[in-house]
């Protein structure tokens, strides 16, 4: 009888040991995994950035200062990455939010800056008249962002207002933004002002005016199919890698970006006569440039000449 009892005790002990092992090696890790997944899903729901434009607009209209900053940044990023998601039904709400950011009671400079950028990335030229008013802002940052936004929209009617920023007394960044935007807009009536900007160097330039200003003006003229000896010299210099050795602040990625930008413009030009002055530099780039993308792009531009 004692042997039977001992066997029963042993079986219970063994069962308890097996259960303990099962609990330790399977159930506990499983519970940890399940709770981990639940925690992750909860965290993801709480922190997920909304991609619905209407949700973002509601946050811009009624959210806290922090919510507005996050939502405006998010919306600007969405429109920048994919302008096709913009819908004209958003227009009035964006304008209302922009006006709200300028009001005395609800003034919010960050929101104002972001709504200027949102309008520029929307591809909706209806915002042009709103952005032109920002060119008179007392804040230079607002003026610069408005100039850039008008350039992105290619708002033709803003050309006369933007060209005023090419004058000597304006800041380097204002002039730089103006030159770039005028090139994007493509109004050939501003060619004399861009040529004058290049010709004023160096006697009538501010000490703060960097070489990028001449480069941007030359690229703007190139986009408008304008060419003269000074413009050709600037472009040919920019197509020469050794030229950048004088500008130690420019890293290799920046140099590659500038060269690719020029090649992209040259490739878009249909008139082969305008491309001839750059034939030699394009040949060198196509044969020996260390960057494969630049070599291939230079070859494409050469085919347009040949």
mmCIF file of C-alpha atoms in Angstrom:
data_model
loop_
_atom_site.group_PDB
_atom_site.id
_atom_site.type_symbol
_atom_site.label_atom_id
_atom_site.label_comp_id
_atom_site.label_asym_id
_atom_site.label_seq_id
_atom_site.Cartn_x
_atom_site.Cartn_y
_atom_site.Cartn_z
ATOM 1 C CA UNK A 1 0.000 0.000 0.000
ATOM 2 C CA UNK A 2 2.838 2.337 0.837
ATOM 3 C CA UNK A 3 4.433 1.619 -2.536
ATOM 4 C CA UNK A 4 1.197 2.615 -4.272
ATOM 5 C CA UNK A 5 1.022 5.869 -2.332
ATOM 6 C CA UNK A 6 4.625 6.623 -3.100
ATOM 7 C CA UNK A 7 4.001 6.024 -6.799
ATOM 8 C CA UNK A 8 1.040 8.387 -6.732
ATOM 9 C CA UNK A 9 3.136 11.039 -5.005
ATOM 10 C CA UNK A 10 5.940 10.548 -7.520
ATOM 11 C CA UNK A 11 3.503 10.875 -10.430
ATOM 12 C CA UNK A 12 2.079 14.076 -8.980
ATOM 13 C CA UNK A 13 5.555 15.401 -8.398
ATOM 14 C CA UNK A 14 6.559 14.532 -11.952
ATOM 15 C CA UNK A 15 3.403 16.152 -13.343
ATOM 16 C CA UNK A 16 4.088 19.256 -11.288
ATOM 17 C CA UNK A 17 7.662 19.360 -12.549
ATOM 18 C CA UNK A 18 6.546 18.968 -16.177
ATOM 19 C CA UNK A 19 3.957 21.712 -15.732
ATOM 20 C CA UNK A 20 6.564 23.987 -14.177
ATOM 21 C CA UNK A 21 8.908 23.377 -17.093
ATOM 22 C CA UNK A 22 6.091 23.954 -19.583
ATOM 23 C CA UNK A 23 5.104 27.152 -17.789
ATOM 24 C CA UNK A 24 8.694 28.412 -17.618
ATOM 25 C CA UNK A 25 9.783 27.581 -21.145
ATOM 26 C CA UNK A 26 6.582 28.160 -23.096
ATOM 27 C CA UNK A 27 3.799 30.033 -21.341
ATOM 28 C CA UNK A 28 5.912 32.815 -19.805
ATOM 29 C CA UNK A 29 7.790 33.630 -23.053
ATOM 30 C CA UNK A 30 4.487 33.434 -24.942
ATOM 31 C CA UNK A 31 2.869 35.874 -22.521
ATOM 32 C CA UNK A 32 5.848 38.216 -22.836
ATOM 33 C CA UNK A 33 5.565 38.133 -26.643
ATOM 34 C CA UNK A 34 1.791 38.728 -26.546
ATOM 35 C CA UNK A 35 2.096 41.644 -24.124
ATOM 36 C CA UNK A 36 4.977 43.035 -26.194
ATOM 37 C CA UNK A 37 2.868 42.960 -29.357
ATOM 38 C CA UNK A 38 -0.079 44.584 -27.572
ATOM 39 C CA UNK A 39 2.192 47.308 -26.187
ATOM 40 C CA UNK A 40 3.700 47.928 -29.637
ATOM 41 C CA UNK A 41 0.263 48.171 -31.271
ATOM 42 C CA UNK A 42 -0.928 50.577 -28.579
ATOM 43 C CA UNK A 43 2.216 52.695 -28.963
ATOM 44 C CA UNK A 44 1.858 52.671 -32.769
ATOM 45 C CA UNK A 45 -1.760 53.850 -32.558
ATOM 46 C CA UNK A 46 -0.863 56.649 -30.146
ATOM 47 C CA UNK A 47 2.195 57.888 -32.041
ATOM 48 C CA UNK A 48 1.129 57.215 -35.643
ATOM 49 C CA UNK A 49 1.354 60.318 -37.808
ATOM 50 C CA UNK A 50 -1.938 60.912 -39.620
ATOM 51 C CA UNK A 51 -1.776 60.921 -43.396
ATOM 52 C CA UNK A 52 -5.358 62.047 -43.985
ATOM 53 C CA UNK A 53 -5.291 65.685 -45.087
ATOM 54 C CA UNK A 54 -8.647 66.459 -43.476
ATOM 55 C CA UNK A 55 -7.381 65.191 -40.113
ATOM 56 C CA UNK A 56 -4.324 67.387 -40.444
ATOM 57 C CA UNK A 57 -6.446 70.403 -41.379
ATOM 58 C CA UNK A 58 -8.607 69.876 -38.288
ATOM 59 C CA UNK A 59 -5.460 69.884 -36.140
ATOM 60 C CA UNK A 60 -4.321 73.084 -37.838
ATOM 61 C CA UNK A 61 -7.688 74.696 -37.153
ATOM 62 C CA UNK A 62 -8.312 73.575 -33.570
ATOM 63 C CA UNK A 63 -5.161 71.949 -32.189
ATOM 64 C CA UNK A 64 -2.612 73.197 -29.694
ATOM 65 C CA UNK A 65 0.460 75.106 -30.842
ATOM 66 C CA UNK A 66 2.415 71.857 -30.805
ATOM 67 C CA UNK A 67 -0.311 70.006 -32.745
ATOM 68 C CA UNK A 68 -0.400 72.773 -35.338
ATOM 69 C CA UNK A 69 3.363 72.710 -35.768
ATOM 70 C CA UNK A 70 3.412 68.925 -36.198
ATOM 71 C CA UNK A 71 0.404 68.870 -38.530
ATOM 72 C CA UNK A 72 1.674 71.709 -40.722
ATOM 73 C CA UNK A 73 5.078 70.056 -40.991
ATOM 74 C CA UNK A 74 3.442 66.735 -41.861
ATOM 75 C CA UNK A 75 1.138 68.226 -44.499
ATOM 76 C CA UNK A 76 3.960 70.164 -46.101
ATOM 77 C CA UNK A 77 6.018 66.965 -46.311
ATOM 78 C CA UNK A 78 3.111 65.044 -47.870
ATOM 79 C CA UNK A 79 2.504 67.672 -50.564
ATOM 80 C CA UNK A 80 6.221 67.960 -51.261
ATOM 81 C CA UNK A 81 6.565 64.203 -51.782
ATOM 82 C CA UNK A 82 3.373 63.859 -53.817
ATOM 83 C CA UNK A 83 1.592 67.046 -55.024
ATOM 84 C CA UNK A 84 -1.136 64.910 -56.642
ATOM 85 C CA UNK A 85 -2.743 64.234 -53.252
ATOM 86 C CA UNK A 86 -3.705 67.920 -53.050
ATOM 87 C CA UNK A 87 -7.372 68.667 -53.675
ATOM 88 C CA UNK A 88 -8.836 72.080 -54.455
ATOM 89 C CA UNK A 89 -11.388 71.530 -51.673
ATOM 90 C CA UNK A 90 -8.548 72.177 -49.200
ATOM 91 C CA UNK A 91 -7.872 75.632 -50.642
ATOM 92 C CA UNK A 92 -10.185 77.829 -48.584
ATOM 93 C CA UNK A 93 -9.277 76.078 -45.340
ATOM 94 C CA UNK A 94 -5.541 76.522 -45.985
ATOM 95 C CA UNK A 95 -6.021 80.225 -46.735
ATOM 96 C CA UNK A 96 -8.153 80.615 -43.592
ATOM 97 C CA UNK A 97 -5.482 78.884 -41.485
ATOM 98 C CA UNK A 98 -2.788 81.088 -43.025
ATOM 99 C CA UNK A 99 -4.748 84.255 -42.243
ATOM 100 C CA UNK A 100 -5.358 82.978 -38.714
ATOM 101 C CA UNK A 101 -1.604 82.533 -38.194
ATOM 102 C CA UNK A 102 -1.127 86.239 -38.977
ATOM 103 C CA UNK A 103 -3.898 87.555 -36.716
ATOM 104 C CA UNK A 104 -2.999 89.428 -33.535
ATOM 105 C CA UNK A 105 -4.878 87.028 -31.262
ATOM 106 C CA UNK A 106 -3.689 83.765 -32.835
ATOM 107 C CA UNK A 107 -0.309 84.788 -34.250
ATOM 108 C CA UNK A 108 1.871 81.750 -34.960
ATOM 109 C CA UNK A 109 5.013 82.352 -37.010
ATOM 110 C CA UNK A 110 5.852 78.660 -37.360
ATOM 111 C CA UNK A 111 2.393 77.901 -38.721
ATOM 112 C CA UNK A 112 2.597 80.910 -41.031
ATOM 113 C CA UNK A 113 5.932 79.703 -42.417
ATOM 114 C CA UNK A 114 4.613 76.198 -42.977
ATOM 115 C CA UNK A 115 1.404 77.337 -44.682
ATOM 116 C CA UNK A 116 3.473 79.408 -47.117
ATOM 117 C CA UNK A 117 5.458 76.274 -47.938
ATOM 118 C CA UNK A 118 2.277 74.165 -48.139
ATOM 119 C CA UNK A 119 0.833 76.566 -50.707
ATOM 120 C CA UNK A 120 4.036 76.376 -52.726
ATOM 121 C CA UNK A 121 4.032 72.576 -52.726
ATOM 122 C CA UNK A 122 0.337 72.306 -53.604
ATOM 123 C CA UNK A 123 0.761 73.106 -57.342
ATOM 124 C CA UNK A 124 -2.375 75.274 -56.975
ATOM 125 C CA UNK A 125 -1.667 78.644 -58.631
ATOM 126 C CA UNK A 126 -4.751 80.109 -56.949
ATOM 127 C CA UNK A 127 -2.512 80.626 -53.926
ATOM 128 C CA UNK A 128 -0.329 82.961 -56.008
ATOM 129 C CA UNK A 129 -2.125 86.149 -55.011
ATOM 130 C CA UNK A 130 -1.891 85.198 -51.310
ATOM 131 C CA UNK A 131 1.837 84.531 -51.610
ATOM 132 C CA UNK A 132 2.501 87.786 -53.481
ATOM 133 C CA UNK A 133 1.172 89.667 -50.438
ATOM 134 C CA UNK A 134 3.774 87.885 -48.296
ATOM 135 C CA UNK A 135 6.510 89.533 -50.388
ATOM 136 C CA UNK A 136 5.733 92.718 -48.428
ATOM 137 C CA UNK A 137 6.194 91.011 -45.065
ATOM 138 C CA UNK A 138 8.516 92.687 -42.557
ATOM 139 C CA UNK A 139 10.032 89.279 -41.794
ATOM 140 C CA UNK A 140 12.759 88.267 -44.266
ATOM 141 C CA UNK A 141 12.134 84.550 -43.728
ATOM 142 C CA UNK A 142 8.509 84.925 -44.809
ATOM 143 C CA UNK A 143 9.586 86.883 -47.886
ATOM 144 C CA UNK A 144 12.149 84.243 -48.889
ATOM 145 C CA UNK A 145 9.715 81.351 -48.420
ATOM 146 C CA UNK A 146 7.073 83.240 -50.412
ATOM 147 C CA UNK A 147 9.562 83.831 -53.257
ATOM 148 C CA UNK A 148 10.460 80.136 -53.291
ATOM 149 C CA UNK A 149 6.792 79.096 -53.149
ATOM 150 C CA UNK A 150 5.890 81.336 -56.092
ATOM 151 C CA UNK A 151 8.757 79.818 -58.050
ATOM 152 C CA UNK A 152 7.486 76.303 -57.343
ATOM 153 C CA UNK A 153 4.020 77.335 -58.516
ATOM 154 C CA UNK A 154 5.576 79.025 -61.586
ATOM 155 C CA UNK A 155 3.227 81.912 -60.897
ATOM 156 C CA UNK A 156 3.831 84.094 -63.940
ATOM 157 C CA UNK A 157 2.160 87.213 -62.544
ATOM 158 C CA UNK A 158 4.647 87.380 -59.678
ATOM 159 C CA UNK A 159 7.678 87.949 -61.943
ATOM 160 C CA UNK A 160 7.695 91.738 -61.686
ATOM 161 C CA UNK A 161 7.416 91.627 -57.898
ATOM 162 C CA UNK A 162 10.104 88.971 -57.507
ATOM 163 C CA UNK A 163 12.631 90.668 -59.800
ATOM 164 C CA UNK A 164 12.698 93.628 -57.404
ATOM 165 C CA UNK A 165 14.528 91.388 -54.940
ATOM 166 C CA UNK A 166 17.514 91.195 -57.318
ATOM 167 C CA UNK A 167 18.477 94.762 -56.445
ATOM 168 C CA UNK A 168 21.755 95.376 -54.617
ATOM 169 C CA UNK A 169 20.279 96.391 -51.265
ATOM 170 C CA UNK A 170 18.435 93.116 -50.731
ATOM 171 C CA UNK A 171 20.030 90.316 -48.754
ATOM 172 C CA UNK A 172 22.020 87.538 -50.390
ATOM 173 C CA UNK A 173 19.373 84.918 -49.560
ATOM 174 C CA UNK A 174 16.578 87.056 -51.013
ATOM 175 C CA UNK A 175 18.514 87.573 -54.234
ATOM 176 C CA UNK A 176 19.398 83.887 -54.413
ATOM 177 C CA UNK A 177 15.764 82.821 -53.949
ATOM 178 C CA UNK A 178 14.613 85.397 -56.503
ATOM 179 C CA UNK A 179 17.089 84.238 -59.163
ATOM 180 C CA UNK A 180 16.093 80.602 -58.693
ATOM 181 C CA UNK A 181 12.361 81.309 -58.747
ATOM 182 C CA UNK A 182 12.564 83.523 -61.825
ATOM 183 C CA UNK A 183 14.315 80.676 -63.618
ATOM 184 C CA UNK A 184 11.489 78.306 -62.665
ATOM 185 C CA UNK A 185 8.784 80.759 -63.709
ATOM 186 C CA UNK A 186 10.411 81.316 -67.099
ATOM 187 C CA UNK A 187 9.194 84.842 -67.829
ATOM 188 C CA UNK A 188 11.729 86.096 -70.385
ATOM 189 C CA UNK A 189 10.872 89.711 -69.569
ATOM 190 C CA UNK A 190 13.172 89.433 -66.535
ATOM 191 C CA UNK A 191 16.242 88.401 -68.568
ATOM 192 C CA UNK A 192 17.728 91.955 -68.489
ATOM 193 C CA UNK A 193 17.584 91.991 -64.672
ATOM 194 C CA UNK A 194 19.330 88.620 -64.405
ATOM 195 C CA UNK A 195 21.998 89.678 -66.913
ATOM 196 C CA UNK A 196 22.485 92.907 -64.975
ATOM 197 C CA UNK A 197 22.895 90.926 -61.746
ATOM 198 C CA UNK A 198 25.759 88.926 -63.269
ATOM 199 C CA UNK A 199 27.359 92.002 -64.829
ATOM 200 C CA UNK A 200 27.348 93.891 -61.524
ATOM 201 C CA UNK A 201 29.845 91.426 -60.067
ATOM 202 C CA UNK A 202 32.086 92.203 -58.261
ATOM 203 C CA UNK A 203 31.963 96.006 -58.124
ATOM 204 C CA UNK A 204 28.321 96.332 -57.092
ATOM 205 C CA UNK A 205 27.958 93.254 -54.922
ATOM 206 C CA UNK A 206 27.691 93.080 -51.150
ATOM 207 C CA UNK A 207 30.449 91.327 -49.205
ATOM 208 C CA UNK A 208 27.863 88.743 -48.148
ATOM 209 C CA UNK A 209 26.934 87.874 -51.737
ATOM 210 C CA UNK A 210 28.358 84.434 -52.384
ATOM 211 C CA UNK A 211 29.307 82.916 -55.762
ATOM 212 C CA UNK A 212 26.119 80.838 -55.685
ATOM 213 C CA UNK A 213 24.228 83.971 -56.707
ATOM 214 C CA UNK A 214 26.000 84.186 -60.066
ATOM 215 C CA UNK A 215 25.566 80.461 -60.531
ATOM 216 C CA UNK A 216 21.830 80.618 -59.843
ATOM 217 C CA UNK A 217 21.380 83.614 -62.161
ATOM 218 C CA UNK A 218 23.254 81.830 -64.965
ATOM 219 C CA UNK A 219 21.128 78.705 -64.499
ATOM 220 C CA UNK A 220 17.967 80.821 -64.588
ATOM 221 C CA UNK A 221 19.078 82.342 -67.902
ATOM 222 C CA UNK A 222 19.920 78.899 -69.248
ATOM 223 C CA UNK A 223 16.412 77.663 -68.379
ATOM 224 C CA UNK A 224 15.048 80.532 -70.472
ATOM 225 C CA UNK A 225 17.287 79.549 -73.417
ATOM 226 C CA UNK A 226 19.333 82.714 -73.048
ATOM 227 C CA UNK A 227 23.069 82.613 -73.637
ATOM 228 C CA UNK A 228 25.897 85.134 -73.693
ATOM 229 C CA UNK A 229 29.632 84.847 -73.116
ATOM 230 C CA UNK A 230 29.498 85.402 -69.348
ATOM 231 C CA UNK A 231 26.693 82.910 -68.899
ATOM 232 C CA UNK A 232 28.579 80.338 -70.961
ATOM 233 C CA UNK A 233 31.741 80.878 -68.914
ATOM 234 C CA UNK A 234 29.872 80.388 -65.639
ATOM 235 C CA UNK A 235 28.143 77.219 -66.841
ATOM 236 C CA UNK A 236 31.361 75.760 -68.265
ATOM 237 C CA UNK A 237 33.123 76.451 -64.966
ATOM 238 C CA UNK A 238 30.364 74.650 -63.098
ATOM 239 C CA UNK A 239 30.783 71.661 -65.410
ATOM 240 C CA UNK A 240 34.478 71.470 -64.459
ATOM 241 C CA UNK A 241 35.249 69.547 -61.269
ATOM 242 C CA UNK A 242 38.543 71.319 -60.629
ATOM 243 C CA UNK A 243 36.666 74.642 -60.492
ATOM 244 C CA UNK A 244 35.103 73.635 -57.169
ATOM 245 C CA UNK A 245 38.495 73.203 -55.520
ATOM 246 C CA UNK A 246 38.387 76.929 -54.765
ATOM 247 C CA UNK A 247 35.267 76.377 -52.658
ATOM 248 C CA UNK A 248 36.314 74.079 -49.835
ATOM 249 C CA UNK A 249 32.931 74.423 -48.125
ATOM 250 C CA UNK A 250 31.288 72.425 -50.919
ATOM 251 C CA UNK A 251 31.443 68.675 -50.353
ATOM 252 C CA UNK A 252 31.342 66.053 -53.097
ATOM 253 C CA UNK A 253 27.592 65.473 -52.789
ATOM 254 C CA UNK A 254 26.903 69.175 -53.278
ATOM 255 C CA UNK A 255 29.201 69.341 -56.309
ATOM 256 C CA UNK A 256 27.508 66.297 -57.827
ATOM 257 C CA UNK A 257 24.111 67.869 -57.200
ATOM 258 C CA UNK A 258 25.089 71.112 -58.959
ATOM 259 C CA UNK A 259 26.541 69.298 -61.979
ATOM 260 C CA UNK A 260 23.485 67.043 -62.282
ATOM 261 C CA UNK A 261 21.208 70.055 -62.003
ATOM 262 C CA UNK A 262 22.991 71.728 -64.932
ATOM 263 C CA UNK A 263 22.966 68.531 -66.984
ATOM 264 C CA UNK A 264 19.241 68.195 -66.383
ATOM 265 C CA UNK A 265 18.679 71.731 -67.678
ATOM 266 C CA UNK A 266 20.902 71.160 -70.714
ATOM 267 C CA UNK A 267 19.087 67.923 -71.497
ATOM 268 C CA UNK A 268 15.757 69.791 -71.538
ATOM 269 C CA UNK A 269 16.968 72.306 -74.174
ATOM 270 C CA UNK A 270 15.757 71.503 -77.687
ATOM 271 C CA UNK A 271 17.948 74.001 -79.546
ATOM 272 C CA UNK A 272 21.250 72.214 -80.235
ATOM 273 C CA UNK A 273 22.954 75.531 -81.065
ATOM 274 C CA UNK A 274 22.510 76.612 -77.445
ATOM 275 C CA UNK A 275 24.267 73.433 -76.316
ATOM 276 C CA UNK A 276 27.335 73.766 -78.553
ATOM 277 C CA UNK A 277 29.329 76.018 -76.143
ATOM 278 C CA UNK A 278 29.224 73.197 -73.585
ATOM 279 C CA UNK A 279 30.192 70.341 -75.916
ATOM 280 C CA UNK A 280 33.801 70.012 -74.730
ATOM 281 C CA UNK A 281 32.882 69.953 -71.037
ATOM 282 C CA UNK A 282 30.105 67.457 -71.672
ATOM 283 C CA UNK A 283 32.537 65.210 -73.535
ATOM 284 C CA UNK A 284 34.963 65.217 -70.610
ATOM 285 C CA UNK A 285 32.195 64.438 -68.122
ATOM 286 C CA UNK A 286 30.775 61.644 -70.281
ATOM 287 C CA UNK A 287 34.159 59.942 -70.635
ATOM 288 C CA UNK A 288 35.996 60.415 -67.367
ATOM 289 C CA UNK A 289 33.800 61.706 -64.545
ATOM 290 C CA UNK A 290 34.035 59.417 -61.479
ATOM 291 C CA UNK A 291 30.278 59.591 -60.920
ATOM 292 C CA UNK A 292 28.376 57.083 -63.076
ATOM 293 C CA UNK A 293 25.111 59.041 -62.997
ATOM 294 C CA UNK A 294 26.885 62.182 -64.215
ATOM 295 C CA UNK A 295 28.639 60.256 -66.998
ATOM 296 C CA UNK A 296 25.375 58.805 -68.243
ATOM 297 C CA UNK A 297 23.527 62.120 -68.053
ATOM 298 C CA UNK A 298 26.338 63.890 -69.927
ATOM 299 C CA UNK A 299 26.113 61.266 -72.685
ATOM 300 C CA UNK A 300 22.384 61.942 -73.044
ATOM 301 C CA UNK A 301 23.038 65.680 -73.402
ATOM 302 C CA UNK A 302 25.735 65.033 -76.014
ATOM 303 C CA UNK A 303 23.298 63.029 -78.135
ATOM 304 C CA UNK A 304 21.099 66.115 -78.387
ATOM 305 C CA UNK A 305 24.001 68.026 -79.959
ATOM 306 C CA UNK A 306 25.207 65.345 -82.357
#
